Coordinates of C-alpha atoms and ligand atoms in Angstrom, one line a residue:
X1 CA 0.0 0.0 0.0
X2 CA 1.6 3.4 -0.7
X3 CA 0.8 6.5 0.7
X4 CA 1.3 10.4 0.3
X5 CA 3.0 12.2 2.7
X6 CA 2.1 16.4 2.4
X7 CA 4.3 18.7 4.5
X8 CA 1.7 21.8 4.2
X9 CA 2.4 25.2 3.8
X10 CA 4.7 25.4 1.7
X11 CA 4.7 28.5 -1.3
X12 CA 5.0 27.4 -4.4
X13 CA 6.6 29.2 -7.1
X14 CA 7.9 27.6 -10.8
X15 CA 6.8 26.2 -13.6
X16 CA 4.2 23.0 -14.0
X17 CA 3.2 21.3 -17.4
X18 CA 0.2 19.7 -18.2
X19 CA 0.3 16.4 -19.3
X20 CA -2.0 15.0 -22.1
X21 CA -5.5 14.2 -20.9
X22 CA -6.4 11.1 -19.0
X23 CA -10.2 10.6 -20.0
X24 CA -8.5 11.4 -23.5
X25 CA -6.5 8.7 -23.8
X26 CA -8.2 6.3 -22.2
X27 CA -10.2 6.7 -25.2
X28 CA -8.0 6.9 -27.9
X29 CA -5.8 3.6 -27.1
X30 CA -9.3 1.8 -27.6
X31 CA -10.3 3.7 -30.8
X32 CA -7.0 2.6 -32.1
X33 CA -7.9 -1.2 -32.7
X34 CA -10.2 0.0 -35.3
X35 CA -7.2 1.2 -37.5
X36 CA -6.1 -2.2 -39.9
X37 CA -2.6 -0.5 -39.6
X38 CA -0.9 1.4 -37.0
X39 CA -2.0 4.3 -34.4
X40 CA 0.7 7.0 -33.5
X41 CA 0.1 8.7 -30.3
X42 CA 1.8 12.1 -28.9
X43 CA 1.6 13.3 -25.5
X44 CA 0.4 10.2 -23.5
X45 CA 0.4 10.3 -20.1
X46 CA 2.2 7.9 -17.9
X47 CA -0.4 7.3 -15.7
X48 CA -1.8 3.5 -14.3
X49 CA -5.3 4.0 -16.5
X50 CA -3.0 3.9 -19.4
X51 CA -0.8 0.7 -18.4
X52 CA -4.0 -1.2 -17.8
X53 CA -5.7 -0.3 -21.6
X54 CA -2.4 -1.5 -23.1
X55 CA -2.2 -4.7 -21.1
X56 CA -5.7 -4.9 -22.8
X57 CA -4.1 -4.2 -26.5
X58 CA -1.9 -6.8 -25.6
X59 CA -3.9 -9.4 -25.0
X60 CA -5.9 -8.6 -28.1
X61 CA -2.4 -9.2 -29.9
X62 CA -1.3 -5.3 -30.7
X63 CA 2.2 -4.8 -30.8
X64 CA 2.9 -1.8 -28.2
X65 CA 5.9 0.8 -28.1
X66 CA 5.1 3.0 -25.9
X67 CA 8.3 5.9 -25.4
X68 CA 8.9 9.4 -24.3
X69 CA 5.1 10.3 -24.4
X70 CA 4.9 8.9 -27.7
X71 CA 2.7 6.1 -28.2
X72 CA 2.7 3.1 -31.2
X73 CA 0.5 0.5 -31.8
X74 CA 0.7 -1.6 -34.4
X75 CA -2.6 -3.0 -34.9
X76 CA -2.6 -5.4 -37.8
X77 CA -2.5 -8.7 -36.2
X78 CA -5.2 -7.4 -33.3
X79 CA -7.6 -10.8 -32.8
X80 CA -11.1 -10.5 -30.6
X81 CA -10.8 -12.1 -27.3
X82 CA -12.6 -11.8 -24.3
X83 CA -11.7 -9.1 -21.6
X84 CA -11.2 -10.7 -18.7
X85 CA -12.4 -9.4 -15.7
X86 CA -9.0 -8.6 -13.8
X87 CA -8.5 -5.9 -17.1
X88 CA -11.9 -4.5 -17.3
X89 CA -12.5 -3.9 -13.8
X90 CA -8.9 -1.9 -13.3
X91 CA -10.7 0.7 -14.7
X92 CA -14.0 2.6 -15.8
X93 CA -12.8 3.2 -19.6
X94 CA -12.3 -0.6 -20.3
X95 CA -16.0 -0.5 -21.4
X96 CA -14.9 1.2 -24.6
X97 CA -13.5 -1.7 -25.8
X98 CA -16.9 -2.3 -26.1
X99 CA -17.6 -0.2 -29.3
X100 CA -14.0 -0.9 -30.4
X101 CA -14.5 -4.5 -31.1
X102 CA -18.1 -3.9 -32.3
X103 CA -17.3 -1.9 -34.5
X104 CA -14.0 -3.9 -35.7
X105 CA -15.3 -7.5 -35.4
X106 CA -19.2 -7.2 -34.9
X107 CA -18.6 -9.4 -31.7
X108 CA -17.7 -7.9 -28.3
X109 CA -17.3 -10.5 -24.7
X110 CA -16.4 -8.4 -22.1
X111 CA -16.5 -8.0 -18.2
X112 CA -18.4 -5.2 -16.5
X113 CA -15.8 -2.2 -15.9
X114 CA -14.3 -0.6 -13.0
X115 CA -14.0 2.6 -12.0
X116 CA -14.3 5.4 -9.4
X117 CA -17.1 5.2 -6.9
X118 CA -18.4 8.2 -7.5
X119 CA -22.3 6.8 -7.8
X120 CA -23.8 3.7 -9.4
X121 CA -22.9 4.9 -13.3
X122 CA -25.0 2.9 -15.0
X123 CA -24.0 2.6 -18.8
X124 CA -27.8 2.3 -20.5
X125 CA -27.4 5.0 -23.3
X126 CA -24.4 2.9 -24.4
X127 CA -26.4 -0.4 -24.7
X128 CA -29.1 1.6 -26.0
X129 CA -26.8 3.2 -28.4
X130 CA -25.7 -0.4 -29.7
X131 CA -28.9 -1.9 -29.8
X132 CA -30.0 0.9 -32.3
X133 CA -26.9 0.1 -34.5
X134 CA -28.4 -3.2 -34.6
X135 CA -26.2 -5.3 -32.5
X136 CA -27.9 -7.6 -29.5
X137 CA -27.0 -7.4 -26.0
X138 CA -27.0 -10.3 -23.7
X139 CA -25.9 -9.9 -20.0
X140 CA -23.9 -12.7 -18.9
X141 CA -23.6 -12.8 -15.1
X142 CA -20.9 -10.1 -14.6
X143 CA -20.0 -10.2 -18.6
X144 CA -21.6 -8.6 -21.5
X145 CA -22.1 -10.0 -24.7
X146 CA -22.2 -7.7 -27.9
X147 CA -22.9 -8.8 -31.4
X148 CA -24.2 -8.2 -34.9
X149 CA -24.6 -9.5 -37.8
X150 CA -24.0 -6.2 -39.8
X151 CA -24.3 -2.6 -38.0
X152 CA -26.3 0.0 -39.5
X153 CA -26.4 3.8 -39.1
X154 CA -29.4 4.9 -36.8
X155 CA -30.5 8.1 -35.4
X156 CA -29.5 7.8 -31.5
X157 CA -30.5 10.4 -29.0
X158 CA -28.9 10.3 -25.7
X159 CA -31.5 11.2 -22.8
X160 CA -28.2 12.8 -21.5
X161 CA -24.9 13.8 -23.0
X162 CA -23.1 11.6 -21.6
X163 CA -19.5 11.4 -22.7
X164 CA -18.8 7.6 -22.5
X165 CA -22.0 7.2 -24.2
X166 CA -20.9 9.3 -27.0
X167 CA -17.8 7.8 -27.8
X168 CA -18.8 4.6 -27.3
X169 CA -21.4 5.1 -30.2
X170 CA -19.1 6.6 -32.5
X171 CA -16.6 3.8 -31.7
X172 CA -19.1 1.5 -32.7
X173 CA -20.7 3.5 -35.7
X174 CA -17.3 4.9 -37.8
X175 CA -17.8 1.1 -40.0
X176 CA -21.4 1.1 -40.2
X177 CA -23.4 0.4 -42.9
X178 CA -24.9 4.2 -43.7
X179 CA -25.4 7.0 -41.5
X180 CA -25.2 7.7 -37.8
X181 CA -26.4 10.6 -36.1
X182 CA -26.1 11.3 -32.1
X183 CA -28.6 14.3 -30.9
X184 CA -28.0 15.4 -27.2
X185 CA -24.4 14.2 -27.9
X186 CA -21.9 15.1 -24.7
X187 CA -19.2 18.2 -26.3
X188 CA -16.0 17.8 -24.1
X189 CA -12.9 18.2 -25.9
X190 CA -12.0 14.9 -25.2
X191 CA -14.7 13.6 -27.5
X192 CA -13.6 15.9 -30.4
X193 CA -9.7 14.8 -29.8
X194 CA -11.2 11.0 -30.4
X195 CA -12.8 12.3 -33.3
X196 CA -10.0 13.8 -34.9
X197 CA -8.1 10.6 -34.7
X198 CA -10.8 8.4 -35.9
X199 CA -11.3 11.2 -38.7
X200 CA -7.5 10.4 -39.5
X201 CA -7.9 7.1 -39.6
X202 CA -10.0 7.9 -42.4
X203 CA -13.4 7.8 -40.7
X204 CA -15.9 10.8 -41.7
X205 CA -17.3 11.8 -38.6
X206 CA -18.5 15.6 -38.7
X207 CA -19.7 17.6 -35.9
X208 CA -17.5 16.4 -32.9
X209 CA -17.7 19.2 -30.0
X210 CA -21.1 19.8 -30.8
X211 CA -24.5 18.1 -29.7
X212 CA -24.7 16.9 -33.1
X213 CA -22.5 14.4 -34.7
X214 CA -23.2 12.9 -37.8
X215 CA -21.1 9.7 -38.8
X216 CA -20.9 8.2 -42.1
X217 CA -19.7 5.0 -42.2
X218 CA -16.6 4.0 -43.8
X219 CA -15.4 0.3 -44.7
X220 CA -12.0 0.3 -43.9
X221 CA -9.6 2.3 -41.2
X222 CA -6.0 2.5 -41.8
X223 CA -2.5 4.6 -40.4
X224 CA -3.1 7.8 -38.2
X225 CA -1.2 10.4 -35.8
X226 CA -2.6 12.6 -33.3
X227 CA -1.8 13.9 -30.3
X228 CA -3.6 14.2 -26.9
X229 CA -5.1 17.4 -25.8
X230 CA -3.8 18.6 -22.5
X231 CA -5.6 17.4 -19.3
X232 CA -8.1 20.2 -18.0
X233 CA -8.5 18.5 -14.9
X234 CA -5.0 17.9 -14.3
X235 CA -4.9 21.9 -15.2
X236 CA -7.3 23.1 -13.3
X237 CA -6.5 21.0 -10.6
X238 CA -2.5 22.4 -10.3
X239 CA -4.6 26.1 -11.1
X240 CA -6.5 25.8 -7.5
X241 CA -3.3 24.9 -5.9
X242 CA -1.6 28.2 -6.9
X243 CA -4.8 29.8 -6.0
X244 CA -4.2 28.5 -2.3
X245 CA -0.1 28.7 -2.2
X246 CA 1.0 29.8 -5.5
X247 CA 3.8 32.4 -5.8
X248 CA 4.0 33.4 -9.4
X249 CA 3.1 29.5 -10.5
X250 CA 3.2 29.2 -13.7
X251 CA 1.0 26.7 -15.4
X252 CA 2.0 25.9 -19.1
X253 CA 0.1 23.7 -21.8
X254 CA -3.5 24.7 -21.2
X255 CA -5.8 25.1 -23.8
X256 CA -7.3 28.3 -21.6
X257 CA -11.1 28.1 -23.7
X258 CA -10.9 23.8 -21.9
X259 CA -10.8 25.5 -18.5
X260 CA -13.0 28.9 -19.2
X261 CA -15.6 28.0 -16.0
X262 CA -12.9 27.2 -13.4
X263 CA -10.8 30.6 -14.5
X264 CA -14.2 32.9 -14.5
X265 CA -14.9 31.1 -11.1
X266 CA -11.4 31.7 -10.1
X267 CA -11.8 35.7 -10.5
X268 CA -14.8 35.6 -9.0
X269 CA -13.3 35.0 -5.8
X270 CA -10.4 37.0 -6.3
X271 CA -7.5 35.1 -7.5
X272 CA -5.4 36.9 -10.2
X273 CA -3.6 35.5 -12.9
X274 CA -1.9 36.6 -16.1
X275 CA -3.0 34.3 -19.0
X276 CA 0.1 34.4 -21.8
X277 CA -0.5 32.0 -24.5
X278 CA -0.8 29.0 -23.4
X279 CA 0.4 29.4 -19.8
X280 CA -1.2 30.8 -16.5
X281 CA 0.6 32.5 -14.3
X282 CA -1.4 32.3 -11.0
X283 CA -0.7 33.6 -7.0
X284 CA -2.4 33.5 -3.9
X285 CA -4.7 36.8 -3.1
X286 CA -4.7 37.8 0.6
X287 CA -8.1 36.9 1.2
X288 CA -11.0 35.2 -1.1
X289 CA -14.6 35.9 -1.8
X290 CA -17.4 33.1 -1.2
X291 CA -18.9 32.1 -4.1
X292 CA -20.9 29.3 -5.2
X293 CA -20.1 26.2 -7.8
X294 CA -22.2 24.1 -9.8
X295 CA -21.2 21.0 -12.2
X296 CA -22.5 20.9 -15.0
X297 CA -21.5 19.4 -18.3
X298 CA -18.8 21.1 -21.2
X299 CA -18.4 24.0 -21.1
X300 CA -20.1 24.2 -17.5
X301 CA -17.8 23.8 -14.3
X302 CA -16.7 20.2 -14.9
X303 CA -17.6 17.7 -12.0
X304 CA -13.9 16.2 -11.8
X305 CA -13.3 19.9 -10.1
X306 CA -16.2 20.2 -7.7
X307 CA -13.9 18.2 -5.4
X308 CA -10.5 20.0 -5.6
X309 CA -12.7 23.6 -5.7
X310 CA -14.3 22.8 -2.4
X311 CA -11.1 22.9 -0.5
X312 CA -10.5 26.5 -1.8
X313 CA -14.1 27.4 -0.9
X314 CA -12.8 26.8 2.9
X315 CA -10.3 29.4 2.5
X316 CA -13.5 32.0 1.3
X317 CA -14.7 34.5 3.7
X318 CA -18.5 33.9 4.2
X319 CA -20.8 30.7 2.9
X320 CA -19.8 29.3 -0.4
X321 CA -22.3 26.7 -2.1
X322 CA -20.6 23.7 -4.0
X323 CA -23.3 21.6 -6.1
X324 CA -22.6 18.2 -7.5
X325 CA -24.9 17.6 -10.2
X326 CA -23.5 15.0 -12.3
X327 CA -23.0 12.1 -10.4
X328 CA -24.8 11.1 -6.7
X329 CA -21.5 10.5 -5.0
X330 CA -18.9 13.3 -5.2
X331 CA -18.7 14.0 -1.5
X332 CA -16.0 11.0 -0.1
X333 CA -13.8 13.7 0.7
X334 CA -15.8 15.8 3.1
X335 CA -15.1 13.7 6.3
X336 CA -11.6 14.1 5.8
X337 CA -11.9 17.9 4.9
X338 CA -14.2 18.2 8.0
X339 CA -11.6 16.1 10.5
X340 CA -8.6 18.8 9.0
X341 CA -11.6 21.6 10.4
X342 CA -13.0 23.1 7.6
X343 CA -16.8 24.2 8.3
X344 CA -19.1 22.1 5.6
X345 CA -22.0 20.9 6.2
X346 CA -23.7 18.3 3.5
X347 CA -27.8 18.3 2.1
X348 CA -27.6 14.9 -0.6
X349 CA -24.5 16.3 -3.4
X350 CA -25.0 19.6 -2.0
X351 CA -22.0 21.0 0.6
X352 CA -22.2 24.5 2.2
X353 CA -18.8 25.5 3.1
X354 CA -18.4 28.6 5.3
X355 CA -14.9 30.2 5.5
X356 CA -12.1 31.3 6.0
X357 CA -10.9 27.7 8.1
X358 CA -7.2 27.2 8.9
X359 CA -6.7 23.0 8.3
X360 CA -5.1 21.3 10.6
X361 CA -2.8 17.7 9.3
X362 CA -4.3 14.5 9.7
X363 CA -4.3 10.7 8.5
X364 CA -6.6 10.7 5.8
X365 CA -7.9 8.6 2.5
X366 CA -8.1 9.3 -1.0
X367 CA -11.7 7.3 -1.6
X368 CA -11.4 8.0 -5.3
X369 CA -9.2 9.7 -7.6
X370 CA -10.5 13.6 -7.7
X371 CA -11.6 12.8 -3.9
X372 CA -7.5 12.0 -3.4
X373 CA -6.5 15.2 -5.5
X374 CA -8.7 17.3 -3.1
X375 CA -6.8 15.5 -0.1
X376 CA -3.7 16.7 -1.8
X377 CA -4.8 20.2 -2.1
X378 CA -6.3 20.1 1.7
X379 CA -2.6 18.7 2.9
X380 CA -0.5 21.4 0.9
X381 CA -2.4 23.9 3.1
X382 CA -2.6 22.6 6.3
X383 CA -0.5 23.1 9.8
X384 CA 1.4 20.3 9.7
X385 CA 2.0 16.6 8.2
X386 CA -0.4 14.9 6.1
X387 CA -0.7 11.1 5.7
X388 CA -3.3 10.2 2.6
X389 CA -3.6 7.1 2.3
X390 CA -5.1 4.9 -0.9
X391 CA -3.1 7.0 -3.4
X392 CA -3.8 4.5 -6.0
X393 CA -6.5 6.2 -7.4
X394 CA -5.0 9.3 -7.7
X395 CA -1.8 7.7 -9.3
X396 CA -4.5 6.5 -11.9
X397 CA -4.7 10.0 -13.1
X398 CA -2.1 12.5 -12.2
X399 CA 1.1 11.7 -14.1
X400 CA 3.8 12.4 -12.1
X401 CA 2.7 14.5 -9.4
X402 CA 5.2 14.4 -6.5
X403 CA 7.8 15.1 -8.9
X404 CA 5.4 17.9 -10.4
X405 CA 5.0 19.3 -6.8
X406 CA 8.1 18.5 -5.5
X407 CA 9.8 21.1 -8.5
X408 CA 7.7 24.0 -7.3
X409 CA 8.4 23.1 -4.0
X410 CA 6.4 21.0 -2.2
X411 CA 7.4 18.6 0.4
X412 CA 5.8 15.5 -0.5
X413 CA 6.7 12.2 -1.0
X414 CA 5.6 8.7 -1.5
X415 CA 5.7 5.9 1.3
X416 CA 5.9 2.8 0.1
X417 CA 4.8 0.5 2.4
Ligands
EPU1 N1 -25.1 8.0 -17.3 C1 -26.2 7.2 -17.3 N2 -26.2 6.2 -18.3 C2 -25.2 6.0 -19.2 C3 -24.1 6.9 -19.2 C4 -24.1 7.8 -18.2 O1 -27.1 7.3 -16.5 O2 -25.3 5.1 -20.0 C5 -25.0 9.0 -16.3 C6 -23.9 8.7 -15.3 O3 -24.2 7.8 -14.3 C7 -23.5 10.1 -14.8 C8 -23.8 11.0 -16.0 O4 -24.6 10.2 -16.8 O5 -24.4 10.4 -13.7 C9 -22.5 11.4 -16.7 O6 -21.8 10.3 -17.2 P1 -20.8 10.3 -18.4 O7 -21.2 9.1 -19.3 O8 -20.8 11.7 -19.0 O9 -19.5 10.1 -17.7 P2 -18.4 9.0 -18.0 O10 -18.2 8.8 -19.4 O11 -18.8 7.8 -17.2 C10 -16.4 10.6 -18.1 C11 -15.1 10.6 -17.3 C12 -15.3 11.1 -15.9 C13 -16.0 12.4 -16.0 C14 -17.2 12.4 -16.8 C15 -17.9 13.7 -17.0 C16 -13.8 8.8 -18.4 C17 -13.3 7.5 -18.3 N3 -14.5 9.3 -17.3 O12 -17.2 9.6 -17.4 O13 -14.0 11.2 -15.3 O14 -16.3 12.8 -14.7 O15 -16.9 11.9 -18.1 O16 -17.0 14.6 -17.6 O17 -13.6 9.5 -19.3 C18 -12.5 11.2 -13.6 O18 -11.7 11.4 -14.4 O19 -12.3 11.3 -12.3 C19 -13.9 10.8 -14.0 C20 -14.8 10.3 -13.2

């Protein structure tokens, strides 16, 4: 078991770069089994969630070479084999192997996927999505089955834009017979980054980033390049820190229009930072203004923030309102935040946080992976020594991060015990 060990505060003052996007990737290394040739990725994070999709392409027989962010897969000898349940439950984006294979082999056997706990994420508009394409679903104990005959281009509306949803359709509908079009589609820039790559495959998918995508279905998908957008959440999550003990901080390769609802949120209360290009050079105000947060979906307040933004909102003078409205469960972390001392009271996904709180250091758990990036936060501003514990999720999605810390000048290190 490894744990994080935060020596809080600390000011930090440097230079951090943004990785490429987790919930990116995670896509991408799917999409590329539908190539019959080889898949070039740039910018790949080094993170666990990407480790366990290519032990995936492995098994499926893809040749991997995965070096200096750069990311190969050769995909010509790929064969369809069952997922196995110790790969799709390592994490939540093993289900888009699901419209990989369907769309590739017409035949998909996989195990239900893993994931955060973050509420029961039920993955309906996915099967849904299939069954209109024309393929069958069977539910196999803890396994789904996924076939068709041939799949044919169907009008699918999504009773909410969900993301995995949406590229999980497209996935499935690039080699369809006809056309596919997906109303109420989700717009986050990670589905337009999967689009570009399956559009270089040679697919001829228009309307990615909006909520209407029309797919016309190809019959063949060969060689490709593309790299992966930067992280937003790994951005705006390293943005709230120099909020709280940033010195100058500079945060470089953001795409600034990705993180638009945390940076208007971020003035609101104060914060000042000079955007230059790509970069964001961010400090700590002398005192905060409440203010109150709501997820929504792109280009609203994303929900992987809510978490990390709450611990600011403890620092803000007056009652601040955080609400969660995307999933049921975003709220692990508040125990832990209330044990450091911060004043937050919970109503269902709804937290009231009245500030300013000073946090005091104590032995706490990351009980999932934005939960564990809040704990982070919490332990860079507290008196004293934190111990976070369960660091596995976070490690899931933060390439890096002592090392990015540690260069700003954090103390923090890993425990391994
Ligand atoms: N939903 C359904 N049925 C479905 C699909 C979704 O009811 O078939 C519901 C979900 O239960 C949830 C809401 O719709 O309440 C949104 O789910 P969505 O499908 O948009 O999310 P996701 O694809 O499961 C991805 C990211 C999440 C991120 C969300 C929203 C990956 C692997 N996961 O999840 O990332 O929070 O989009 O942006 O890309 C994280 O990185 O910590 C994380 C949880």
């Amino acid at each position: 078991m490894k744990q994080l060990i935060v020596e809080g505060q600390h000011e930090l003052t440097g230079e951090i770069k943004i990785s490429g996007a987790k919930n990116s990737v995670v896509a991408l290394i799917p999409a590329a089994i539908l190539s019959d040739e080889e898949v070039t990725l740039y910018n790949v994070p080094n993170i666990s969630d990407t480790k366990s999709l290519l032990d995936i392409i492995n098994l499926l027989g893809g040749q991997v070479v995965y070096q200096n962010e750069m990311l190969k897969i050769d995909t010509k000898n790929i064969k369809n084999k069952v997922i196995p349940e110790e790969l799709s439950k390592k994490l939540r984006a093993s289900y888009y192997f699901m419209g990989a294979l369907l769309g590739k082999f017409h035949y998909a056997e996989i195990y239900f996927p893993g994931g955060c706990n973050i509420g029961s994420r039920p993955i309906d508009f996915h099967i849904k999505g299939f069954k209109k394409l024309g393929a069958e679903v069977i539910i196999d104990k803890d396994k789904y089955i996924i076939k068709a005959d041939k799949l044919k281009g169907a009008h699918i509306f999504l009773d909410f834009a969900s993301v995995g949803a949406t590229i999980n359709i497209m996935l499935a509908a690039v080699k369809a017979e006809g056309t596919t079009y997906i109303s109420n589609a989700a717009k986050e820039p990670e589905i337009v980054n999967v689009a570009t790559l399956l559009n270089n495959m040679g697919a001829k998918i228009i309307g990615a980033g909006t909520s209407e995508i029309k797919i016309e279905g190809v019959s063949k998908l060969g060689t490709a390049v593309v790299d992966v957008i930067p992280d937003r959440i790994e951005a705006g999550t390293y943005l709230i820190i120099g909020a709280l003990v940033g010195k100058d901080l500079k945060i470089s390769g953001i795409i600034e229009e990705h993180v638009d609802a945390l940076l208007s949120k971020l003035k609101e209360m104060g914060v000042k930072m000079y955007v230059d290009s790509n970069s964001i050079i961010i400090s700590r105000p002398t005192k905060y203004k409440a203010i109150n947060v709501k997820t929504l979906v792109f280009p609203g307040f994303v929900t992987d923030l809510g978490q990390p933004m709450s611990v600011l909102l403890t620092q803000a003078e007056g009652t601040s309102i955080f609400e969660e409205t995307i999933y049921e469960n975003r709220m692990g972390h508040v125990p832990y935040l209330q044990q450091m001392g911060a004043n937050i009271k919970v109503n269902g996904q709804t937290a009231i946080i009245t500030g300013p709180t000073e946090l005091t250091a104590k032995e706490v758990t990351a009980t999932d992976l934005r939960a564990g990036a809040a704990m982070i936060i919490a332990g860079l501003i507290a008196k004293g020594t934190t111990t976070i514990n369960e660091i596995e999720h976070i490690l899931r999605g933060y390439e890096n991060i002592v090392e990015k810390l540690s260069a700003v000048g954090a103390q923090i290190t890993i425990n391994e015990q």
